[in-house]
CSV table of N, CA, C and O in Angstrom, one decimal:
chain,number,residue,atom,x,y,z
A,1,UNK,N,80.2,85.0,88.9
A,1,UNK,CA,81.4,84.1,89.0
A,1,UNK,C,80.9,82.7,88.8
A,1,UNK,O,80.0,82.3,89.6
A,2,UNK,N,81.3,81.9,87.8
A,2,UNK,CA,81.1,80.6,87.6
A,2,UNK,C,82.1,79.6,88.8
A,2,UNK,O,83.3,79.8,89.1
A,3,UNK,N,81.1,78.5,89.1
A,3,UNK,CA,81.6,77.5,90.1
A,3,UNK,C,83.0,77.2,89.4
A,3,UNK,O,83.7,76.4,90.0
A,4,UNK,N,83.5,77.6,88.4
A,4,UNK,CA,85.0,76.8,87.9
A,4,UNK,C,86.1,77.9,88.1
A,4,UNK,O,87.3,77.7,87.9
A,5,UNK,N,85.6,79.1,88.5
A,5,UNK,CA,86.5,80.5,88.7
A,5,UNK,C,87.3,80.3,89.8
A,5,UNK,O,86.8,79.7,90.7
A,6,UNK,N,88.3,80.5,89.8
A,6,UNK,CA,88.9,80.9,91.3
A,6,UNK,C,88.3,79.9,92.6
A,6,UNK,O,87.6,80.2,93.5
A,7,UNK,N,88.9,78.6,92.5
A,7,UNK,CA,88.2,77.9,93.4
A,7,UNK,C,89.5,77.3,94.0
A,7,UNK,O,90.5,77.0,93.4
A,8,UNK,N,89.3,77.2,95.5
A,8,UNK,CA,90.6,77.1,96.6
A,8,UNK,C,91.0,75.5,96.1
A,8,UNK,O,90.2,74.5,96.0
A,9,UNK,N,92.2,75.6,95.8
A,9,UNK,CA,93.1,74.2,95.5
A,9,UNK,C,94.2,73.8,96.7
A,9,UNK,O,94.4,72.6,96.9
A,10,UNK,N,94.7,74.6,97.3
A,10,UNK,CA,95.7,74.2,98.4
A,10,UNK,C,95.6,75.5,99.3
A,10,UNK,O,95.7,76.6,98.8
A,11,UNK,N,95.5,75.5,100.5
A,11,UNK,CA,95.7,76.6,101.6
A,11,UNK,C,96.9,75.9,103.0
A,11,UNK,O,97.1,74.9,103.7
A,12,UNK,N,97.7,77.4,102.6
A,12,UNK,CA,98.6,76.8,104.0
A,12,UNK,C,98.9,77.7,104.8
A,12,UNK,O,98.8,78.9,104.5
A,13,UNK,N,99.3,77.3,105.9
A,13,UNK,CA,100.3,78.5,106.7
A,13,UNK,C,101.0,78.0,107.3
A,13,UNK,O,101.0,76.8,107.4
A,14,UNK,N,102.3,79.0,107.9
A,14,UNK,CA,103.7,78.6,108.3
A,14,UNK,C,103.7,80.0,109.2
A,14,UNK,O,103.4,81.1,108.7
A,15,UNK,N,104.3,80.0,110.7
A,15,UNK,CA,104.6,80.8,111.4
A,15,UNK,C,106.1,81.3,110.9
A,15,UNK,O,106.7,80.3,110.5
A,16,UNK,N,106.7,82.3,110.9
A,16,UNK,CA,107.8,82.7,110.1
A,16,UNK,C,108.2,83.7,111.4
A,16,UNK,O,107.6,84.8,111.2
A,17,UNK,N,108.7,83.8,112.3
A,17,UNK,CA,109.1,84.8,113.3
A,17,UNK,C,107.3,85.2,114.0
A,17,UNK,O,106.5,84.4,114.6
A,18,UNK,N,107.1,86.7,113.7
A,18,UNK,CA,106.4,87.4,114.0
A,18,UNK,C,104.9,87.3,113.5
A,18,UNK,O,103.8,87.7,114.0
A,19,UNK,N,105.3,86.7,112.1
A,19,UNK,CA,104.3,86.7,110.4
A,19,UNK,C,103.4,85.3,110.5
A,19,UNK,O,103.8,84.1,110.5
A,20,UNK,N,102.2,85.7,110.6
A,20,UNK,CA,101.7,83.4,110.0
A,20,UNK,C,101.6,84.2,108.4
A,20,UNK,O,101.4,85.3,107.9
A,21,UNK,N,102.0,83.3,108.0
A,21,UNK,CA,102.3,83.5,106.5
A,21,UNK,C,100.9,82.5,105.9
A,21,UNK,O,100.6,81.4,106.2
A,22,UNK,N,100.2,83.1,105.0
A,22,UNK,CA,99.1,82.4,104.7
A,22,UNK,C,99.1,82.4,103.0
A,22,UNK,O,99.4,83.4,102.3
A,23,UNK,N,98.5,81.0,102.5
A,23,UNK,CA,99.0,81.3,101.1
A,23,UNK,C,97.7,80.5,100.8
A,23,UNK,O,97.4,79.5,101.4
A,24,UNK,N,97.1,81.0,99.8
A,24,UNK,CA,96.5,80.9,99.1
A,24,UNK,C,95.9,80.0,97.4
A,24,UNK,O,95.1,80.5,96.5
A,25,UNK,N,96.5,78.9,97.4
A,25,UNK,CA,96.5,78.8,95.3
A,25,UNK,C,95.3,78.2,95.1
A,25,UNK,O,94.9,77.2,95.7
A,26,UNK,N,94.7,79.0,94.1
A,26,UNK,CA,93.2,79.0,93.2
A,26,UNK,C,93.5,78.4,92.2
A,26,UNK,O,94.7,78.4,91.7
A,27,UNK,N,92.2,77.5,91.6
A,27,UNK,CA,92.6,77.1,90.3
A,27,UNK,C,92.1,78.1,89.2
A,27,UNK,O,90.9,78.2,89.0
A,28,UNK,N,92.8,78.8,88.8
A,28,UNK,CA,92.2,80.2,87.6
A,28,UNK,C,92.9,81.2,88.3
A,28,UNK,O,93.9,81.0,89.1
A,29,UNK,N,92.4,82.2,88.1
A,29,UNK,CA,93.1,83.6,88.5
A,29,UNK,C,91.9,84.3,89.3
A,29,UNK,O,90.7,83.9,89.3
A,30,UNK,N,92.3,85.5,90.1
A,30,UNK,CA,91.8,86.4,91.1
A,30,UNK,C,90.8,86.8,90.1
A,30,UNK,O,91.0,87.0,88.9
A,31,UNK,N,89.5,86.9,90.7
A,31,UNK,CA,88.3,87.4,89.6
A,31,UNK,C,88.7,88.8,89.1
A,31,UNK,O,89.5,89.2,89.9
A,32,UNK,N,88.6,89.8,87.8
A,32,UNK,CA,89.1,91.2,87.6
A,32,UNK,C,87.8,92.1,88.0
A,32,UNK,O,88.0,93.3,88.1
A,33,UNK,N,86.6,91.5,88.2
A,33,UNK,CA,85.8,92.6,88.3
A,33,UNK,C,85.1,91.7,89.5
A,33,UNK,O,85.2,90.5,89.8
A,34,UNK,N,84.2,92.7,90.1
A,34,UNK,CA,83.8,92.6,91.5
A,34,UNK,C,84.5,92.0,92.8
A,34,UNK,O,85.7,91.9,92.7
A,35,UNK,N,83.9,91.7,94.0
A,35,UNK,CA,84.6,91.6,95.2
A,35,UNK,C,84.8,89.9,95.3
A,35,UNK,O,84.1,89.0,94.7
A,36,UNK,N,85.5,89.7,95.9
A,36,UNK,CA,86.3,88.2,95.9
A,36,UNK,C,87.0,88.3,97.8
A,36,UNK,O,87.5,89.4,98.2
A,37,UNK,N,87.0,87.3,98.5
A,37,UNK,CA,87.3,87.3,99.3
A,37,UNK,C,88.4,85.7,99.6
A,37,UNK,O,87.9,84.7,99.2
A,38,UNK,N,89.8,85.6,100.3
A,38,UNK,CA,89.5,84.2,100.7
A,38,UNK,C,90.0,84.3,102.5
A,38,UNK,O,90.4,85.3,103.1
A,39,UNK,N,90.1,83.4,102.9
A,39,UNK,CA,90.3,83.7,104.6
A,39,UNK,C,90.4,82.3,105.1
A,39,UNK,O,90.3,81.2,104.4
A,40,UNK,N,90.7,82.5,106.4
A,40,UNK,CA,90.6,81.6,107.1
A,40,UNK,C,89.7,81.2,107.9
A,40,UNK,O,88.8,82.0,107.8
A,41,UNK,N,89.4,80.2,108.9
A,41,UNK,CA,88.6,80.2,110.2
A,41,UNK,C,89.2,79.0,111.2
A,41,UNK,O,89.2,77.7,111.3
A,42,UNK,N,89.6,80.1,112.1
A,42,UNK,CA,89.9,79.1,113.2
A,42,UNK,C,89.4,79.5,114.8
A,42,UNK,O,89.5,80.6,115.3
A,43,UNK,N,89.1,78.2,115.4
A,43,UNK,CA,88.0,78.2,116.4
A,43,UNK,C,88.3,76.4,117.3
A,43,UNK,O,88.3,75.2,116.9
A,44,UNK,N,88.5,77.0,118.6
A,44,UNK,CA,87.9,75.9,119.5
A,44,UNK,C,87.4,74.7,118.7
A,44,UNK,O,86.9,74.7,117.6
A,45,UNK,N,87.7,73.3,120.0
A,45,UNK,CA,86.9,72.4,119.2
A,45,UNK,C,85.4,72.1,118.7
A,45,UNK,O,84.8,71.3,118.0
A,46,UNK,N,85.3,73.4,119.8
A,46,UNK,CA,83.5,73.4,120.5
A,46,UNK,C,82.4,74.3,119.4
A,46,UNK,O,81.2,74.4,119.1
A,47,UNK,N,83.6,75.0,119.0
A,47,UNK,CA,83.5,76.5,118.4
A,47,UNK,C,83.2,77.6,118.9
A,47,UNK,O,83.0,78.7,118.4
A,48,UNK,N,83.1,77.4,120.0
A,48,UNK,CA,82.7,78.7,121.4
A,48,UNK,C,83.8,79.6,121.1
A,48,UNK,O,83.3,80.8,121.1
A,49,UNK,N,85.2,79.7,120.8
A,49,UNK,CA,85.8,81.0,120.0
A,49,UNK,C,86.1,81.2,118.8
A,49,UNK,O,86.7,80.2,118.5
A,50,UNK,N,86.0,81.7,118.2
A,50,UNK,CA,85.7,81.4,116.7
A,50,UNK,C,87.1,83.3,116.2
A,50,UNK,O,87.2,84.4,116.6
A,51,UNK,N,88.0,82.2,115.3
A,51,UNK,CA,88.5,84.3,114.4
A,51,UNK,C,88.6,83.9,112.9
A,51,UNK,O,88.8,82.9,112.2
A,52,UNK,N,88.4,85.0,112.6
A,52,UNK,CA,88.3,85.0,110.6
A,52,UNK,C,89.9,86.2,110.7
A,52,UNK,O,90.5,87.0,111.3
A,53,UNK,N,89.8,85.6,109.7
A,53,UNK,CA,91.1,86.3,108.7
A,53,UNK,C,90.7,86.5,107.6
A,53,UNK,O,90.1,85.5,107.1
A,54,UNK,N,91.0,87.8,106.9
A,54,UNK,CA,90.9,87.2,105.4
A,54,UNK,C,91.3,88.6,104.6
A,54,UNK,O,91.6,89.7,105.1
A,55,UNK,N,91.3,88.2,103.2
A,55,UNK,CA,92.3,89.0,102.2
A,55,UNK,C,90.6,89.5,101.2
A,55,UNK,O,90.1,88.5,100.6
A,56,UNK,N,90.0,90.5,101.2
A,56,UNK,CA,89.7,91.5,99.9
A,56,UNK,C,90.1,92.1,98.8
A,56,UNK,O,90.9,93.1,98.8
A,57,UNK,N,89.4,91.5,97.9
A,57,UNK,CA,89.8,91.8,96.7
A,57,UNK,C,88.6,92.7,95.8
A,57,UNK,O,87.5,92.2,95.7
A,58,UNK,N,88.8,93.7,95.3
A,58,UNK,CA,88.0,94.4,94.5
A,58,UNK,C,88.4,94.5,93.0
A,58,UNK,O,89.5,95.1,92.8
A,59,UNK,N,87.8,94.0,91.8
A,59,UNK,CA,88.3,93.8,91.0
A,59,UNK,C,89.5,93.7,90.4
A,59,UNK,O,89.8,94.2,89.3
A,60,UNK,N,90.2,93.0,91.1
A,60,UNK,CA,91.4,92.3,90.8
A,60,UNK,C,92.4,92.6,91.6
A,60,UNK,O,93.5,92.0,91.4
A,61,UNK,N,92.3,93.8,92.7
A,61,UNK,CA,93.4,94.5,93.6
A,61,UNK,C,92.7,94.4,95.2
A,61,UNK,O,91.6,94.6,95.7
A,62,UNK,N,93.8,93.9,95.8
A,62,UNK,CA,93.6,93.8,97.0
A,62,UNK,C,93.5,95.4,97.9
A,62,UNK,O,94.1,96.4,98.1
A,63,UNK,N,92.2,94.5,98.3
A,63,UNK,CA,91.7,96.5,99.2
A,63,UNK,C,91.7,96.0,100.7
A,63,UNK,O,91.4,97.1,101.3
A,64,UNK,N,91.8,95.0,101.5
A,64,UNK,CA,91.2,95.0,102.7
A,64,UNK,C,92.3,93.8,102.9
A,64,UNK,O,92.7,93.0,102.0
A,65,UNK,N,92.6,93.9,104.2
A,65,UNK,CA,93.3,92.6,104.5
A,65,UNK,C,92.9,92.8,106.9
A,65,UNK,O,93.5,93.5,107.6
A,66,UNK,N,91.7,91.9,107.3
A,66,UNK,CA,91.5,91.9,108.3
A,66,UNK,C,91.6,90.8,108.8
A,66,UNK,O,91.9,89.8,108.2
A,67,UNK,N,91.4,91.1,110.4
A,67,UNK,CA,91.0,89.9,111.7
A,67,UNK,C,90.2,90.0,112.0
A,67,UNK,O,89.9,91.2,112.3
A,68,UNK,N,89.1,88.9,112.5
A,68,UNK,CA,88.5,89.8,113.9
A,68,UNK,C,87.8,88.4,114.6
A,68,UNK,O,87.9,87.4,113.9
A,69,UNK,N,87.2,88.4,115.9
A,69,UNK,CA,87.3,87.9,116.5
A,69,UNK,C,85.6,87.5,116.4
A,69,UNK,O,85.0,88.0,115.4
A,70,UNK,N,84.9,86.5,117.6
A,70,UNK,CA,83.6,86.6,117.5
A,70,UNK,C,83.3,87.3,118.9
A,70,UNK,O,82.1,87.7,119.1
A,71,UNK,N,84.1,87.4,119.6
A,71,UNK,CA,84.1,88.2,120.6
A,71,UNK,C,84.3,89.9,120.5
A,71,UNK,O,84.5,90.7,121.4
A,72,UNK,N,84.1,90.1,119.1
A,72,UNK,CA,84.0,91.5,118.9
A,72,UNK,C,85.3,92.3,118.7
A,72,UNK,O,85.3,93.5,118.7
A,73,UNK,N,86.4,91.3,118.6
A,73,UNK,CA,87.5,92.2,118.7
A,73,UNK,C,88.2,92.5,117.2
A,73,UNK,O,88.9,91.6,116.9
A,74,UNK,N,88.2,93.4,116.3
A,74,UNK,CA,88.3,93.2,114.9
A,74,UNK,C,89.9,94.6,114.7
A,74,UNK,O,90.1,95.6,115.3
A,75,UNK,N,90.6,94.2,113.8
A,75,UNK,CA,92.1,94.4,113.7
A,75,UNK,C,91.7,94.5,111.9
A,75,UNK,O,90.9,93.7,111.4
A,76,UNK,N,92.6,95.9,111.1
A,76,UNK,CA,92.8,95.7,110.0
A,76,UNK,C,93.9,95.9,109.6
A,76,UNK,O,94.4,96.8,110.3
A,77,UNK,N,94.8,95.4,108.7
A,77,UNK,CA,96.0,95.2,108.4
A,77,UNK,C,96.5,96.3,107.1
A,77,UNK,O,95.5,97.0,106.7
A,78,UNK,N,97.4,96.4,106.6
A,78,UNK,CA,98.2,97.5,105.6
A,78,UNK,C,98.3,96.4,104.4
A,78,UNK,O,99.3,95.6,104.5
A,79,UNK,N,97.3,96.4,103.1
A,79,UNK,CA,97.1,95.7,102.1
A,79,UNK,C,98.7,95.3,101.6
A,79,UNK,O,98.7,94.4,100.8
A,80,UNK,N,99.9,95.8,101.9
A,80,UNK,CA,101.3,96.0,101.7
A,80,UNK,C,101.7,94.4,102.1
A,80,UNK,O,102.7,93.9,101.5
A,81,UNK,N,101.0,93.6,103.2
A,81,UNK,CA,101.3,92.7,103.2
A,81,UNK,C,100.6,91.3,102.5
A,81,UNK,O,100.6,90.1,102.9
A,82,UNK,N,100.0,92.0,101.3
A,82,UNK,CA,99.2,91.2,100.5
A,82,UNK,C,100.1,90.9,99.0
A,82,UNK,O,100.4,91.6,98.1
A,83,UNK,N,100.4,89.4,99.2
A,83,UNK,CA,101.2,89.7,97.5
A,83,UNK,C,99.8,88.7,96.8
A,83,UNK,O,98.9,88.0,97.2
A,84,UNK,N,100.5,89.2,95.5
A,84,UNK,CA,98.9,87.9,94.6
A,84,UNK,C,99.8,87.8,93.7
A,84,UNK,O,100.8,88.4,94.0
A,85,UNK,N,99.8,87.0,92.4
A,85,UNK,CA,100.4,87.0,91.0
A,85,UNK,C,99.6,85.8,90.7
A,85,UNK,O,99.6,84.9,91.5
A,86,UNK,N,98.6,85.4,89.3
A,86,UNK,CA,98.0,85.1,89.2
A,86,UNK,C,97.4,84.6,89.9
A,86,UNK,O,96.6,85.3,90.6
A,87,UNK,N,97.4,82.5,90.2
A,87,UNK,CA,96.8,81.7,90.9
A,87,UNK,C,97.6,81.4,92.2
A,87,UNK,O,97.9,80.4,92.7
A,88,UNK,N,97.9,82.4,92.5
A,88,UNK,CA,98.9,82.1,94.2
A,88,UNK,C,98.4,83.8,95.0
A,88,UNK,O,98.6,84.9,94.4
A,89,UNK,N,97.9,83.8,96.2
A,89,UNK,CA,97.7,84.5,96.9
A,89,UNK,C,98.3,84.6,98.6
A,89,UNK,O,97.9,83.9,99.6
A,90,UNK,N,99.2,85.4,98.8
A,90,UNK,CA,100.2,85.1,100.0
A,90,UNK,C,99.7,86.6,100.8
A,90,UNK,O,99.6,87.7,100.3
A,91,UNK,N,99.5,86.3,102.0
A,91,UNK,CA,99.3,86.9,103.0
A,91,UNK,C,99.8,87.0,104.8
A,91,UNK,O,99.3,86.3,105.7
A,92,UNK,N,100.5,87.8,104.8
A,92,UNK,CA,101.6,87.8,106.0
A,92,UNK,C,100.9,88.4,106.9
A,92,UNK,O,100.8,89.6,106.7
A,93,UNK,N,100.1,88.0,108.1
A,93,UNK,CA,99.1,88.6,109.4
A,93,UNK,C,100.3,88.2,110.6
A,93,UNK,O,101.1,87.3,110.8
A,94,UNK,N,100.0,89.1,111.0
A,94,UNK,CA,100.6,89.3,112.4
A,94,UNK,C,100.5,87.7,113.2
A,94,UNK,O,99.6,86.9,112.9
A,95,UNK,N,101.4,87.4,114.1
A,95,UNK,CA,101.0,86.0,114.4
A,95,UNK,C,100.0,86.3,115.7
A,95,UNK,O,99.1,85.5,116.1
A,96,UNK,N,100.4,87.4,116.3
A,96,UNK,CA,99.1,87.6,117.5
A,96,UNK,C,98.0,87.0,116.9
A,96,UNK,O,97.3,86.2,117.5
A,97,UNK,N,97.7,87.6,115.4
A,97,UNK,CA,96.5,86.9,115.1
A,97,UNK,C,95.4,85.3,115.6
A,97,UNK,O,94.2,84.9,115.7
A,98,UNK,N,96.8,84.8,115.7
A,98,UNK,CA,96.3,83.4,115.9
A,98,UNK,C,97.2,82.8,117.3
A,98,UNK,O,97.4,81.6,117.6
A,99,UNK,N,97.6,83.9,117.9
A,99,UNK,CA,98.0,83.2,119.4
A,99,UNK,C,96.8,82.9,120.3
A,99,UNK,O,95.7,83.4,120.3
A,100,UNK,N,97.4,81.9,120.9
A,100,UNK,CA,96.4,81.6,122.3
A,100,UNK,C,95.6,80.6,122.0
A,100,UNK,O,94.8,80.1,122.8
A,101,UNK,N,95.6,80.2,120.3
A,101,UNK,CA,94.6,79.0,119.8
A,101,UNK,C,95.2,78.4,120.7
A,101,UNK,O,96.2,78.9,121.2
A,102,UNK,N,94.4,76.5,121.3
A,102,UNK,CA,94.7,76.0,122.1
A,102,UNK,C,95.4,74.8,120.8
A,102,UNK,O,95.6,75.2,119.6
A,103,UNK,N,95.7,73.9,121.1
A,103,UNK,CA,96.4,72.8,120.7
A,103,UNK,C,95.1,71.7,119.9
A,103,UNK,O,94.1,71.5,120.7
A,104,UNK,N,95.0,71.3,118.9
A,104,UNK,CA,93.8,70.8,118.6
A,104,UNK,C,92.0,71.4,118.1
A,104,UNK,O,90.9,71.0,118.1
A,105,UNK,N,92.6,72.6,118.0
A,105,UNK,CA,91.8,73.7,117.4
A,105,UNK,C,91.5,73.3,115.5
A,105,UNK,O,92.0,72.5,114.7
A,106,UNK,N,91.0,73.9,115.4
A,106,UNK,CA,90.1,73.7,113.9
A,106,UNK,C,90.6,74.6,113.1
A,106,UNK,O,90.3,75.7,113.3
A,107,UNK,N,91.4,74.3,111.9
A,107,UNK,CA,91.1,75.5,111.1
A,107,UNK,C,90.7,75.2,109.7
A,107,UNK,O,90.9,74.1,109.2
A,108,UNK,N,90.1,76.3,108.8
A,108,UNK,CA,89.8,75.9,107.4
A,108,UNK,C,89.5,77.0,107.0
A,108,UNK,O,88.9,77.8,107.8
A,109,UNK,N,89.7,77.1,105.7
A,109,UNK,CA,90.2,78.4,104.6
A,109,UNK,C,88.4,78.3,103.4
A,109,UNK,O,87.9,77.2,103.2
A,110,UNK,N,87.9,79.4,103.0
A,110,UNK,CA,87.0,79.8,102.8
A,110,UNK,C,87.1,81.1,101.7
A,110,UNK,O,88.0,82.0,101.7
A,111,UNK,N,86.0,80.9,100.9
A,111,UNK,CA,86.4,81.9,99.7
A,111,UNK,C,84.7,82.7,99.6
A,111,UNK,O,83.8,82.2,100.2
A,112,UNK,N,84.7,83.7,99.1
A,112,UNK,CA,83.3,84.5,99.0
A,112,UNK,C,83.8,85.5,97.6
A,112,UNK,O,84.9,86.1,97.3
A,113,UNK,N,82.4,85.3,96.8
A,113,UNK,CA,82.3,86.2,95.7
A,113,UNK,C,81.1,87.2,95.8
A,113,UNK,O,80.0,86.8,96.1
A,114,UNK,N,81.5,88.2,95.6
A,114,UNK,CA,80.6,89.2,95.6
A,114,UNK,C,79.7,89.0,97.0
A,114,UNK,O,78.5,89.3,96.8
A,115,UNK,N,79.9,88.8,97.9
A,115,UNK,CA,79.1,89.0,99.0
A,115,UNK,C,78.7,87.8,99.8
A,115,UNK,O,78.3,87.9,100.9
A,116,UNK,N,78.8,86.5,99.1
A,116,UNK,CA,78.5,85.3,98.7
A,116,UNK,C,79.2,84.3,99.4
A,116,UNK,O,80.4,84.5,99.1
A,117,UNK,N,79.1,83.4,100.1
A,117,UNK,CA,79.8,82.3,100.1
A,117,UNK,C,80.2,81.6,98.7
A,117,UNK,O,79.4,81.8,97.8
A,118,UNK,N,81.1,80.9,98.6
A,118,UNK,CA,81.5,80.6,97.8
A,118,UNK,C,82.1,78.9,97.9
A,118,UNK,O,81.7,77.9,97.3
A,119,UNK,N,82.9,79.1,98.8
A,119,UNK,CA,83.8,77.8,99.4
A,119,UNK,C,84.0,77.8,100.8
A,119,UNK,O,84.5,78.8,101.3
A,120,UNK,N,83.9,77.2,101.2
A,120,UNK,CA,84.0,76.7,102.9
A,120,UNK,C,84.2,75.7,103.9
A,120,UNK,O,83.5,74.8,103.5
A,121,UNK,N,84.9,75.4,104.9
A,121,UNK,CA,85.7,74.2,104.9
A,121,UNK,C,87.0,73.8,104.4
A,121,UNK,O,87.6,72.8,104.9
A,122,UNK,N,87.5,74.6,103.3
A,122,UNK,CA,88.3,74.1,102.8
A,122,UNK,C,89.5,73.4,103.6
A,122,UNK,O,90.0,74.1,104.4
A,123,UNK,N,89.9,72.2,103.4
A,123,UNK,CA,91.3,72.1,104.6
A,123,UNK,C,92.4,72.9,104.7
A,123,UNK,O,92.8,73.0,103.5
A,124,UNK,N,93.3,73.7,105.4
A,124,UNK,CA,94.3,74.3,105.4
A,124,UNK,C,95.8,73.1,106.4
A,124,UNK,O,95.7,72.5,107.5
A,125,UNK,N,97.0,73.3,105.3
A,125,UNK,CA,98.5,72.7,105.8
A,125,UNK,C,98.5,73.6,106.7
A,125,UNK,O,98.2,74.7,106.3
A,126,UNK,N,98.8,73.4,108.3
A,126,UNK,CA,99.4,73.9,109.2
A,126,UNK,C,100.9,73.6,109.6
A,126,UNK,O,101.3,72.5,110.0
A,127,UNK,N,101.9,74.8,109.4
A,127,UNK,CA,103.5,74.5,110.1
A,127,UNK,C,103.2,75.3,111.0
A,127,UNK,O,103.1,76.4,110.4
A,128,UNK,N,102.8,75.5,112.2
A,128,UNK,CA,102.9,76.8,113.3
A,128,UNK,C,103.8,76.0,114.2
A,128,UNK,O,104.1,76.6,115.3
């Protein structure tokens, strides 16, 4: 995958009832062959708790959509709540996911190709 592929342009989320609604827009489209990843990370100010989220993609179809914790606690979700269409990637995680963050907590959205880091840091819009 070249540095100009599928590279994070805007990440947001919005609590919607039950749903953090997480959305995704790349500039290009979802890679069609090999594994592609993008997610989130949010953690304490300190980073002493640390959770990932994030959406797998296996050439071009989403296969994996998890949580998990650094405390070992890891949750996988029903790919059903994965929409993509080209350069827009939307993903609906349970909002347990992200309860209990404290107020002034860290988050930022992150991409991985084939196994890879890719993008990291990225800023994410918070409505929660």
């Amino acid at each position: 995958m070249s540095s100009n592929d599928a590279l994070l342009k805007h990440v947001s989320i919005a609590a919607k009832d039950t749903i953090l609604e997480a959305k995704f827009d790349i500039d290009g489209n979802i890679p069609g062959s090999g594994a592609f990843v993008v997610g989130l990370v949010a953690a304490t100010p300190d980073y002493s708790h640390q959770r990932r989220l994030g959406i797998e993609f296996m050439n071009g179809e989403a296969v994996s959509m998890y949580s998990f914790s650094h405390d070992g606690t890891e949750e996988n979700f029903d790919v059903k709540s994965v929409e993509h269409s080209g350069s827009t990637i939307t993903g609906n995680f349970p909002m347990s996911t992200v309860l209990g963050l404290e107020k002034g907590h860290l988050m930022s959205a992150f991409s991985e190709a084939d196994g890879r880091e890719f993008q990291s840091g990225v800023p994410v819009e918070e409505a929660l």
